[in-house]
Amino acid sequence: MRHLSPNEQRNCWLLAGVLLLLAAITALHYLTSVHLVPYHVVYRSLYFLPIAMAAVLWGVRGGLITALLVTALHLPYMLFISHETSDSLLDNILELILFYGVALLAGILSARQQQQRREALRMRTYIDGILASLPIGVATIEPTGKIALQNPAAVHLIGKEVHDFPYPIQQGYSECQWQGRALGIHRSTLSSALGDVITIEDLSEQRRLAEKIRQAERQASLGRLAGGLAHEIRNPLGILRATAQLLATRLQNIPEVTRYTQVVTTESDRIDRLISEILSYAHPRSLSLEAVAPGPFLEQLLQDCQPYAEQHSILLEIERRDNLPIISADTELLRQALLNLLLNAIQASSPGQTVTLSAQQADTALCFAICDRGPGISDTIKGRIFDPFFTTRDEGTGMGLAVVARIVSDHQGSIELEERPEGGTRARLCLPLQKEQP
């Protein structure tokens, strides 16, 4: 036997109540003397109650069925008393017509109310869906101070209910730091009857993006300036180098001249390498993309750097992972970027320490990581570490990490340097994965 749902059980009880009320009113009619006309007029009016109830509960159809049932119950009595008392047949017929009118009116009003209720519920669901999808927090406060509504983003951003937020939320706009986030909070009054609305926005990502834009603009300006200067310097530098070589050839019998011209040639070569780095930063070549398997790529990179690492007494290790996805990248440029990061890690390490290379998938990107146990990066230089010509080493040119950042940007990837909890620095270079062909 099927169990009735709570709604079906409720309808059964209501139906039983309506039928019981009809039976009680009809019993009063038939058990009361036909000569007590005023009583019967009152009893007949009581039929409006179950008819209205049925119309409200089950609509026009329920009201009309109940009115028909009342007609069937009351008609024999009505025909009988019309011959025995002063209660006229016309009055009874008019009241029967009113039964159907009440059934229609109450049913229509009930249907309209239910339609409005469904529309209000649909609109509430629609509004709740919109509020739930918003990235900003929204909360409304009644004039009494009670929270009337708050969306999930509001709870997520502050980690608790709005009324438990420890910072006072004043009228207008304000900003505060909360749980590592920069929050922008705006409070405005809708009306004295409706109360206030509060919006909460996480400004951290906006500030990071703004800083990236400022950094990109600064790097682009420096790159254009450096590119122009590099072209102007390279021509006289070539003349200077050629002159030094000519002097070394013609005056090779004079040791001091040979030594001095060698210094000029060596430093000219160093300046020329710097100019090449500047030009590659200011005018990067177009990418030549090809499929790159991360595992073999890192193995080859380690082999290339092994002699340099051994020269500095540094141990290189690879954290090998299986089933790494293929990426699309310019092999030479990617090698240049990772090689630069790896050489920096070796130079920052002390003899006997270990530098670790690894690669792993992170959502829709493949991330290469190079970890060392050097002195780390102070907060004062983090914001400038990728700027052209910024260096912390006396012999550095300041272009290495700037070129790395440009290569990563051209690949639509990301690069970040962060301190490790156990000490040292982790360079994390992420490139997007290849999109699957439909």
Short mmCIF file of C-alpha atoms in Angstrom, two decimals:
data_model
loop_
_atom_site.label_atom_id
_atom_site.label_comp_id
_atom_site.label_asym_id
_atom_site.label_seq_id
_atom_site.Cartn_x
_atom_site.Cartn_y
_atom_site.Cartn_z
CA MET A 1 0.00 0.00 0.00
CA ARG A 2 1.39 3.36 -1.03
CA HIS A 3 2.08 5.83 1.75
CA LEU A 4 0.54 9.26 1.33
CA SER A 5 2.80 12.26 1.14
CA PRO A 6 2.43 15.00 3.79
CA ASN A 7 0.62 17.19 1.26
CA GLU A 8 -1.79 14.38 0.34
CA GLN A 9 -2.46 13.70 4.01
CA ARG A 10 -3.19 17.39 4.57
CA ASN A 11 -5.68 17.42 1.66
CA CYS A 12 -7.42 14.33 3.02
CA TRP A 13 -7.85 15.94 6.43
CA LEU A 14 -9.15 19.16 4.88
CA LEU A 15 -11.60 17.23 2.69
CA ALA A 16 -12.82 15.33 5.72
CA GLY A 17 -13.30 18.63 7.55
CA VAL A 18 -15.34 20.14 4.69
CA LEU A 19 -17.55 17.02 4.43
CA LEU A 20 -18.01 16.95 8.18
CA LEU A 21 -19.05 20.60 8.18
CA LEU A 22 -21.55 19.94 5.36
CA ALA A 23 -22.96 16.98 7.24
CA ALA A 24 -23.31 19.02 10.44
CA ILE A 25 -25.12 21.91 8.70
CA THR A 26 -27.43 19.51 6.83
CA ALA A 27 -28.19 17.64 10.07
CA LEU A 28 -29.16 20.91 11.73
CA HIS A 29 -31.60 21.56 8.88
CA TYR A 30 -33.26 18.18 9.05
CA LEU A 31 -33.33 17.94 12.86
CA THR A 32 -34.78 21.41 13.44
CA SER A 33 -38.53 21.97 13.17
CA VAL A 34 -39.58 23.30 9.77
CA HIS A 35 -41.59 26.00 11.48
CA LEU A 36 -38.49 27.61 12.97
CA VAL A 37 -37.82 29.56 9.78
CA PRO A 38 -35.28 32.05 11.22
CA TYR A 39 -33.08 29.16 12.34
CA HIS A 40 -33.18 27.58 8.90
CA VAL A 41 -32.23 30.89 7.29
CA VAL A 42 -29.14 30.98 9.51
CA TYR A 43 -28.32 27.32 8.80
CA ARG A 44 -28.66 27.90 5.08
CA SER A 45 -26.21 30.80 5.28
CA LEU A 46 -23.73 28.49 7.00
CA TYR A 47 -23.36 26.58 3.71
CA PHE A 48 -21.29 29.51 2.42
CA LEU A 49 -18.51 28.47 4.81
CA PRO A 50 -17.65 24.99 3.36
CA ILE A 51 -18.17 26.31 -0.19
CA ALA A 52 -15.71 29.16 0.39
CA MET A 53 -13.27 26.81 2.11
CA ALA A 54 -13.35 24.35 -0.81
CA ALA A 55 -12.91 27.18 -3.34
CA VAL A 56 -9.92 28.59 -1.45
CA LEU A 57 -8.32 25.19 -1.01
CA TRP A 58 -9.00 23.62 -4.41
CA GLY A 59 -9.95 26.51 -6.68
CA VAL A 60 -13.08 27.12 -8.75
CA ARG A 61 -13.53 23.42 -9.44
CA GLY A 62 -13.51 22.53 -5.75
CA GLY A 63 -15.94 25.34 -4.92
CA LEU A 64 -18.43 24.37 -7.67
CA ILE A 65 -18.34 20.68 -6.69
CA THR A 66 -19.06 21.65 -3.09
CA ALA A 67 -21.90 23.95 -4.24
CA LEU A 68 -23.38 21.03 -6.25
CA LEU A 69 -23.12 18.83 -3.17
CA VAL A 70 -24.87 21.51 -1.10
CA THR A 71 -27.60 21.71 -3.75
CA ALA A 72 -28.10 17.93 -3.63
CA LEU A 73 -28.27 17.96 0.17
CA HIS A 74 -30.46 21.02 0.52
CA LEU A 75 -32.85 20.63 -2.46
CA PRO A 76 -35.16 17.95 -0.91
CA TYR A 77 -35.51 19.99 2.24
CA MET A 78 -36.07 23.18 0.23
CA LEU A 79 -38.90 21.60 -1.83
CA PHE A 80 -40.50 20.18 1.29
CA ILE A 81 -40.53 23.33 3.40
CA SER A 82 -41.77 25.50 0.53
CA HIS A 83 -45.20 23.89 1.00
CA GLU A 84 -45.13 23.87 4.79
CA THR A 85 -43.73 27.27 5.84
CA SER A 86 -43.51 30.89 4.84
CA ASP A 87 -39.93 30.38 3.67
CA SER A 88 -40.42 31.01 -0.06
CA LEU A 89 -38.99 28.80 -2.79
CA LEU A 90 -37.66 31.90 -4.57
CA ASP A 91 -35.50 32.88 -1.59
CA ASN A 92 -34.00 29.41 -1.47
CA ILE A 93 -33.33 29.38 -5.22
CA LEU A 94 -31.64 32.79 -5.01
CA GLU A 95 -29.48 31.56 -2.17
CA LEU A 96 -28.52 28.47 -4.19
CA ILE A 97 -27.45 30.78 -7.01
CA LEU A 98 -25.39 32.75 -4.49
CA PHE A 99 -23.68 29.50 -3.49
CA TYR A 100 -22.36 29.13 -7.04
CA GLY A 101 -21.44 32.81 -7.19
CA VAL A 102 -19.43 32.54 -3.98
CA ALA A 103 -17.75 29.37 -5.31
CA LEU A 104 -16.74 31.17 -8.51
CA LEU A 105 -15.58 34.36 -6.80
CA ALA A 106 -13.66 32.64 -4.01
CA GLY A 107 -12.10 30.21 -6.49
CA ILE A 108 -10.97 32.99 -8.83
CA LEU A 109 -9.53 35.03 -5.96
CA SER A 110 -7.79 31.94 -4.59
CA ALA A 111 -6.32 31.07 -8.00
CA ARG A 112 -5.10 34.64 -8.42
CA GLN A 113 -3.51 34.60 -4.97
CA GLN A 114 -1.81 31.28 -5.67
CA GLN A 115 -0.54 32.64 -8.99
CA GLN A 116 0.86 35.71 -7.23
CA ARG A 117 2.45 33.46 -4.62
CA ARG A 118 4.05 31.31 -7.31
CA GLU A 119 5.25 34.42 -9.14
CA ALA A 120 6.70 35.82 -5.93
CA LEU A 121 8.43 32.50 -5.23
CA ARG A 122 9.78 32.38 -8.79
CA MET A 123 11.04 35.95 -8.50
CA ARG A 124 12.62 35.20 -5.12
CA THR A 125 14.35 32.14 -6.59
CA TYR A 126 15.49 34.23 -9.55
CA ILE A 127 16.87 36.99 -7.31
CA ASP A 128 18.54 34.46 -5.00
CA GLY A 129 20.18 32.87 -8.04
CA ILE A 130 21.49 36.23 -9.22
CA LEU A 131 22.78 37.13 -5.76
CA ALA A 132 24.42 33.71 -5.37
CA SER A 133 26.25 34.15 -8.69
CA LEU A 134 27.59 37.62 -7.89
CA PRO A 135 31.31 37.79 -7.04
CA ILE A 136 30.62 40.64 -4.62
CA GLY A 137 28.91 40.27 -1.27
CA VAL A 138 25.44 41.78 -0.82
CA ALA A 139 23.50 42.10 2.44
CA THR A 140 20.38 44.01 3.44
CA ILE A 141 19.72 45.25 6.96
CA GLU A 142 16.26 46.07 8.28
CA PRO A 143 15.69 49.34 10.19
CA THR A 144 15.73 47.26 13.40
CA GLY A 145 19.29 46.15 12.62
CA LYS A 146 18.34 42.57 11.71
CA ILE A 147 19.99 40.97 8.66
CA ALA A 148 17.20 40.43 6.12
CA LEU A 149 19.32 38.91 3.35
CA GLN A 150 22.93 38.09 2.55
CA ASN A 151 24.38 36.15 -0.37
CA PRO A 152 27.06 33.43 -0.14
CA ALA A 153 29.78 35.79 -1.38
CA ALA A 154 29.25 38.06 1.64
CA VAL A 155 29.73 35.14 4.04
CA HIS A 156 32.74 33.89 2.04
CA LEU A 157 34.51 37.26 1.95
CA ILE A 158 34.24 37.98 5.67
CA GLY A 159 34.11 34.36 6.85
CA LYS A 160 31.07 34.94 9.07
CA GLU A 161 27.66 36.59 9.24
CA VAL A 162 27.64 40.30 8.45
CA HIS A 163 26.32 41.24 11.89
CA ASP A 164 29.31 39.40 13.46
CA PHE A 165 31.86 41.40 11.42
CA PRO A 166 34.19 43.06 13.96
CA TYR A 167 34.76 46.25 11.94
CA PRO A 168 32.06 48.94 12.16
CA ILE A 169 30.37 49.38 8.79
CA GLN A 170 29.68 53.08 8.40
CA GLN A 171 27.52 54.84 5.83
CA GLY A 172 29.33 55.43 2.55
CA TYR A 173 32.47 53.72 1.26
CA SER A 174 35.31 52.36 3.37
CA GLU A 175 38.18 49.89 3.01
CA CYS A 176 39.73 47.49 5.49
CA GLN A 177 42.13 44.56 5.69
CA TRP A 178 40.50 41.32 6.82
CA GLN A 179 41.97 37.80 6.80
CA GLY A 180 44.60 38.71 4.22
CA ARG A 181 42.12 40.43 1.91
CA ALA A 182 41.62 44.07 1.04
CA LEU A 183 37.87 44.64 1.26
CA GLY A 184 35.91 47.56 -0.15
CA ILE A 185 32.63 48.04 1.76
CA HIS A 186 29.80 50.36 0.74
CA ARG A 187 26.71 51.00 2.86
CA SER A 188 23.75 53.04 1.69
CA THR A 189 20.20 53.59 2.92
CA LEU A 190 17.34 52.44 0.69
CA SER A 191 14.65 54.15 2.75
CA SER A 192 13.61 54.54 6.37
CA ALA A 193 11.17 51.66 5.90
CA LEU A 194 13.40 49.26 3.94
CA GLY A 195 16.70 49.77 5.76
CA ASP A 196 20.25 49.63 4.38
CA VAL A 197 22.07 47.66 1.70
CA ILE A 198 25.73 46.67 2.09
CA THR A 199 28.06 45.58 -0.72
CA ILE A 200 31.41 43.91 -0.01
CA GLU A 201 34.07 43.57 -2.70
CA ASP A 202 37.44 41.82 -2.65
CA LEU A 203 39.94 44.41 -3.91
CA SER A 204 42.97 42.12 -3.69
CA GLU A 205 42.71 40.77 -7.24
CA GLN A 206 42.00 44.24 -8.65
CA ARG A 207 45.10 45.59 -6.95
CA ARG A 208 47.21 42.70 -8.20
CA LEU A 209 45.98 43.27 -11.74
CA ALA A 210 46.57 47.01 -11.46
CA GLU A 211 50.10 46.36 -10.21
CA LYS A 212 50.72 43.95 -13.09
CA ILE A 213 49.49 46.57 -15.56
CA ARG A 214 51.70 49.25 -14.02
CA GLN A 215 54.65 46.86 -14.07
CA ALA A 216 53.99 45.93 -17.70
CA GLU A 217 53.74 49.60 -18.69
CA ARG A 218 56.95 50.39 -16.79
CA GLN A 219 58.77 47.49 -18.38
CA ALA A 220 57.51 48.41 -21.84
CA SER A 221 58.71 52.00 -21.42
CA LEU A 222 62.09 50.89 -20.14
CA GLY A 223 62.32 48.33 -22.92
CA ARG A 224 61.65 50.91 -25.63
CA LEU A 225 64.17 53.29 -24.10
CA ALA A 226 66.77 50.56 -23.71
CA GLY A 227 66.20 49.30 -27.24
CA GLY A 228 66.81 52.75 -28.67
CA LEU A 229 69.95 53.26 -26.59
CA ALA A 230 71.25 49.79 -27.47
CA HIS A 231 71.17 50.54 -31.18
CA GLU A 232 73.01 53.82 -30.61
CA ILE A 233 75.65 52.17 -28.41
CA ARG A 234 76.34 49.10 -30.55
CA ASN A 235 77.79 51.04 -33.51
CA PRO A 236 80.50 52.99 -31.61
CA LEU A 237 81.13 49.90 -29.48
CA GLY A 238 81.93 47.91 -32.61
CA ILE A 239 84.37 50.62 -33.70
CA LEU A 240 85.96 50.62 -30.24
CA ARG A 241 86.37 46.83 -30.24
CA ALA A 242 87.82 46.80 -33.77
CA THR A 243 90.27 49.56 -32.82
CA ALA A 244 91.40 47.61 -29.75
CA GLN A 245 91.95 44.49 -31.84
CA LEU A 246 93.90 46.50 -34.42
CA LEU A 247 96.13 47.99 -31.72
CA ALA A 248 96.68 44.54 -30.22
CA THR A 249 97.79 43.25 -33.62
CA ARG A 250 100.09 46.14 -34.51
CA LEU A 251 101.58 46.60 -31.05
CA GLN A 252 101.68 42.97 -29.99
CA ASN A 253 105.32 43.34 -28.96
CA ILE A 254 104.35 45.71 -26.16
CA PRO A 255 102.94 43.58 -23.24
CA GLU A 256 101.12 46.44 -21.52
CA VAL A 257 99.29 47.39 -24.72
CA THR A 258 98.29 43.76 -25.26
CA ARG A 259 96.96 43.55 -21.70
CA TYR A 260 95.00 46.78 -21.97
CA THR A 261 93.51 45.95 -25.36
CA GLN A 262 92.48 42.55 -23.99
CA VAL A 263 90.59 44.30 -21.19
CA VAL A 264 88.91 46.58 -23.73
CA THR A 265 87.95 43.60 -25.92
CA THR A 266 86.62 41.58 -22.96
CA GLU A 267 84.53 44.44 -21.61
CA SER A 268 83.30 45.26 -25.12
CA ASP A 269 82.11 41.66 -25.46
CA ARG A 270 80.36 41.96 -22.11
CA ILE A 271 78.63 45.16 -23.18
CA ASP A 272 77.68 43.53 -26.47
CA ARG A 273 76.05 40.62 -24.61
CA LEU A 274 74.15 43.11 -22.49
CA ILE A 275 72.99 44.92 -25.61
CA SER A 276 71.83 41.61 -27.09
CA GLU A 277 69.79 40.94 -23.94
CA ILE A 278 68.33 44.43 -24.08
CA LEU A 279 67.37 44.04 -27.73
CA SER A 280 65.83 40.62 -27.15
CA TYR A 281 63.75 42.19 -24.38
CA ALA A 282 62.76 45.30 -26.32
CA HIS A 283 62.14 43.50 -29.62
CA PRO A 284 61.28 39.85 -28.88
CA ARG A 285 61.12 37.52 -31.84
CA SER A 286 57.88 35.81 -32.80
CA LEU A 287 57.17 32.48 -31.11
CA SER A 288 57.87 29.22 -32.91
CA LEU A 289 55.50 26.93 -31.03
CA GLU A 290 55.93 23.18 -30.90
CA ALA A 291 54.90 20.32 -28.62
CA VAL A 292 57.13 20.01 -25.55
CA ALA A 293 57.24 16.95 -23.26
CA PRO A 294 58.11 18.31 -19.77
CA GLY A 295 59.99 15.23 -18.53
CA PRO A 296 62.62 14.91 -21.28
CA PHE A 297 62.86 18.70 -21.48
CA LEU A 298 63.86 18.98 -17.80
CA GLU A 299 66.28 16.05 -18.13
CA GLN A 300 68.08 17.83 -20.98
CA LEU A 301 68.10 21.11 -19.04
CA LEU A 302 69.69 19.37 -16.06
CA GLN A 303 72.39 17.84 -18.26
CA ASP A 304 73.18 21.23 -19.78
CA CYS A 305 73.57 22.84 -16.34
CA GLN A 306 75.37 19.96 -14.65
CA PRO A 307 78.93 21.22 -15.39
CA TYR A 308 78.11 24.71 -14.10
CA ALA A 309 76.51 23.25 -10.97
CA GLU A 310 79.51 20.99 -10.31
CA GLN A 311 81.81 23.98 -10.71
CA HIS A 312 79.89 25.65 -7.85
CA SER A 313 79.60 22.38 -5.82
CA ILE A 314 75.79 22.38 -6.16
CA LEU A 315 73.74 19.19 -6.48
CA LEU A 316 70.93 19.24 -9.07
CA GLU A 317 67.88 17.01 -8.59
CA ILE A 318 64.67 16.40 -10.55
CA GLU A 319 61.37 15.43 -8.95
CA ARG A 320 60.05 13.09 -11.62
CA ARG A 321 56.32 12.75 -12.20
CA ASP A 322 54.57 10.47 -14.65
CA ASN A 323 51.82 11.34 -17.13
CA LEU A 324 52.63 15.03 -17.39
CA PRO A 325 50.65 16.75 -20.17
CA ILE A 326 52.25 18.07 -23.34
CA ILE A 327 52.50 21.85 -23.66
CA SER A 328 52.86 24.11 -26.67
CA ALA A 329 55.87 26.40 -26.36
CA ASP A 330 58.87 27.88 -28.13
CA THR A 331 61.54 25.38 -27.09
CA GLU A 332 64.48 27.77 -27.34
CA LEU A 333 62.78 30.59 -25.46
CA LEU A 334 61.43 28.25 -22.78
CA ARG A 335 64.90 26.78 -22.35
CA GLN A 336 66.33 30.29 -22.09
CA ALA A 337 63.82 31.24 -19.38
CA LEU A 338 64.27 28.09 -17.28
CA LEU A 339 68.03 28.15 -17.75
CA ASN A 340 68.14 31.71 -16.46
CA LEU A 341 66.10 30.75 -13.39
CA LEU A 342 68.23 27.67 -12.80
CA LEU A 343 71.50 29.61 -13.05
CA ASN A 344 70.14 32.20 -10.62
CA ALA A 345 69.25 29.41 -8.17
CA ILE A 346 72.75 27.92 -8.45
CA GLN A 347 74.38 31.32 -7.93
CA ALA A 348 72.17 31.98 -4.87
CA SER A 349 73.07 28.63 -3.25
CA SER A 350 76.02 27.82 -1.04
CA PRO A 351 78.42 24.95 -1.84
CA GLY A 352 76.93 21.60 -0.89
CA GLN A 353 73.30 22.71 -1.19
CA THR A 354 70.71 21.21 -3.53
CA VAL A 355 68.66 22.85 -6.29
CA THR A 356 65.51 20.96 -7.26
CA LEU A 357 63.67 21.01 -10.60
CA SER A 358 60.10 19.79 -10.94
CA ALA A 359 57.01 20.04 -13.11
CA GLN A 360 53.39 19.37 -12.27
CA GLN A 361 49.94 20.08 -13.64
CA ALA A 362 47.92 22.79 -11.90
CA ASP A 363 44.37 23.05 -13.25
CA THR A 364 44.71 24.28 -16.86
CA ALA A 365 48.45 24.98 -16.70
CA LEU A 366 51.73 23.14 -16.40
CA CYS A 367 54.01 24.65 -13.79
CA PHE A 368 57.79 24.32 -13.66
CA ALA A 369 59.36 24.91 -10.25
CA ILE A 370 63.01 25.56 -9.36
CA CYS A 371 63.74 25.53 -5.63
CA ASP A 372 66.93 26.53 -3.83
CA ARG A 373 68.00 27.02 -0.23
CA GLY A 374 69.65 30.39 -0.70
CA PRO A 375 69.02 33.59 1.27
CA GLY A 376 65.59 34.13 -0.30
CA ILE A 377 63.99 37.34 -1.57
CA SER A 378 63.22 40.22 0.76
CA ASP A 379 59.85 41.94 0.58
CA THR A 380 61.53 45.24 -0.33
CA ILE A 381 62.68 43.96 -3.74
CA LYS A 382 59.81 41.63 -4.67
CA GLY A 383 57.98 44.33 -6.57
CA ARG A 384 61.06 45.21 -8.66
CA ILE A 385 62.59 41.80 -9.25
CA PHE A 386 61.38 41.62 -12.87
CA ASP A 387 62.23 45.23 -13.76
CA PRO A 388 64.89 45.76 -16.44
CA PHE A 389 68.36 46.65 -15.06
CA PHE A 390 67.40 45.72 -11.50
CA THR A 391 69.95 43.35 -9.97
CA THR A 392 71.25 42.41 -6.54
CA ARG A 393 74.59 41.10 -7.84
CA ASP A 394 77.57 43.30 -8.63
CA GLU A 395 78.31 41.39 -11.84
CA GLY A 396 74.66 41.12 -12.90
CA THR A 397 73.15 43.02 -15.82
CA GLY A 398 69.62 43.16 -14.42
CA MET A 399 68.14 41.88 -17.67
CA GLY A 400 67.91 38.13 -16.98
CA LEU A 401 64.62 38.05 -15.05
CA ALA A 402 63.18 40.84 -17.19
CA VAL A 403 63.73 38.66 -20.28
CA VAL A 404 62.21 35.67 -18.43
CA ALA A 405 59.11 37.71 -17.60
CA ARG A 406 58.80 38.82 -21.24
CA ILE A 407 59.12 35.22 -22.52
CA VAL A 408 56.49 34.00 -20.07
CA SER A 409 54.17 36.87 -20.97
CA ASP A 410 54.53 36.07 -24.68
CA HIS A 411 53.45 32.50 -23.88
CA GLN A 412 50.44 33.86 -21.92
CA GLY A 413 51.81 32.25 -18.78
CA SER A 414 52.77 33.46 -15.32
CA ILE A 415 55.99 33.69 -13.30
CA GLU A 416 56.41 34.27 -9.59
CA LEU A 417 59.23 34.07 -7.07
CA GLU A 418 58.32 33.24 -3.49
CA GLU A 419 60.10 32.39 -0.27
CA ARG A 420 59.93 28.79 0.90
CA PRO A 421 58.89 28.10 4.53
CA GLU A 422 62.02 25.98 5.03
CA GLY A 423 64.22 28.73 3.55
CA GLY A 424 65.30 29.68 0.08
CA THR A 425 63.35 30.66 -3.01
CA ARG A 426 60.95 28.89 -5.31
CA ALA A 427 60.63 30.13 -8.89
CA ARG A 428 57.33 28.99 -10.38
CA LEU A 429 56.81 29.32 -14.14
CA CYS A 430 53.39 28.26 -15.45
CA LEU A 431 52.34 27.86 -19.09
CA PRO A 432 48.81 27.09 -20.33
CA LEU A 433 48.05 23.57 -21.51
CA GLN A 434 47.20 22.80 -25.11
CA LYS A 435 43.48 23.13 -25.82
CA GLU A 436 41.83 19.91 -26.88
CA GLN A 437 40.66 19.87 -30.48
CA PRO A 438 36.85 19.52 -30.83
#
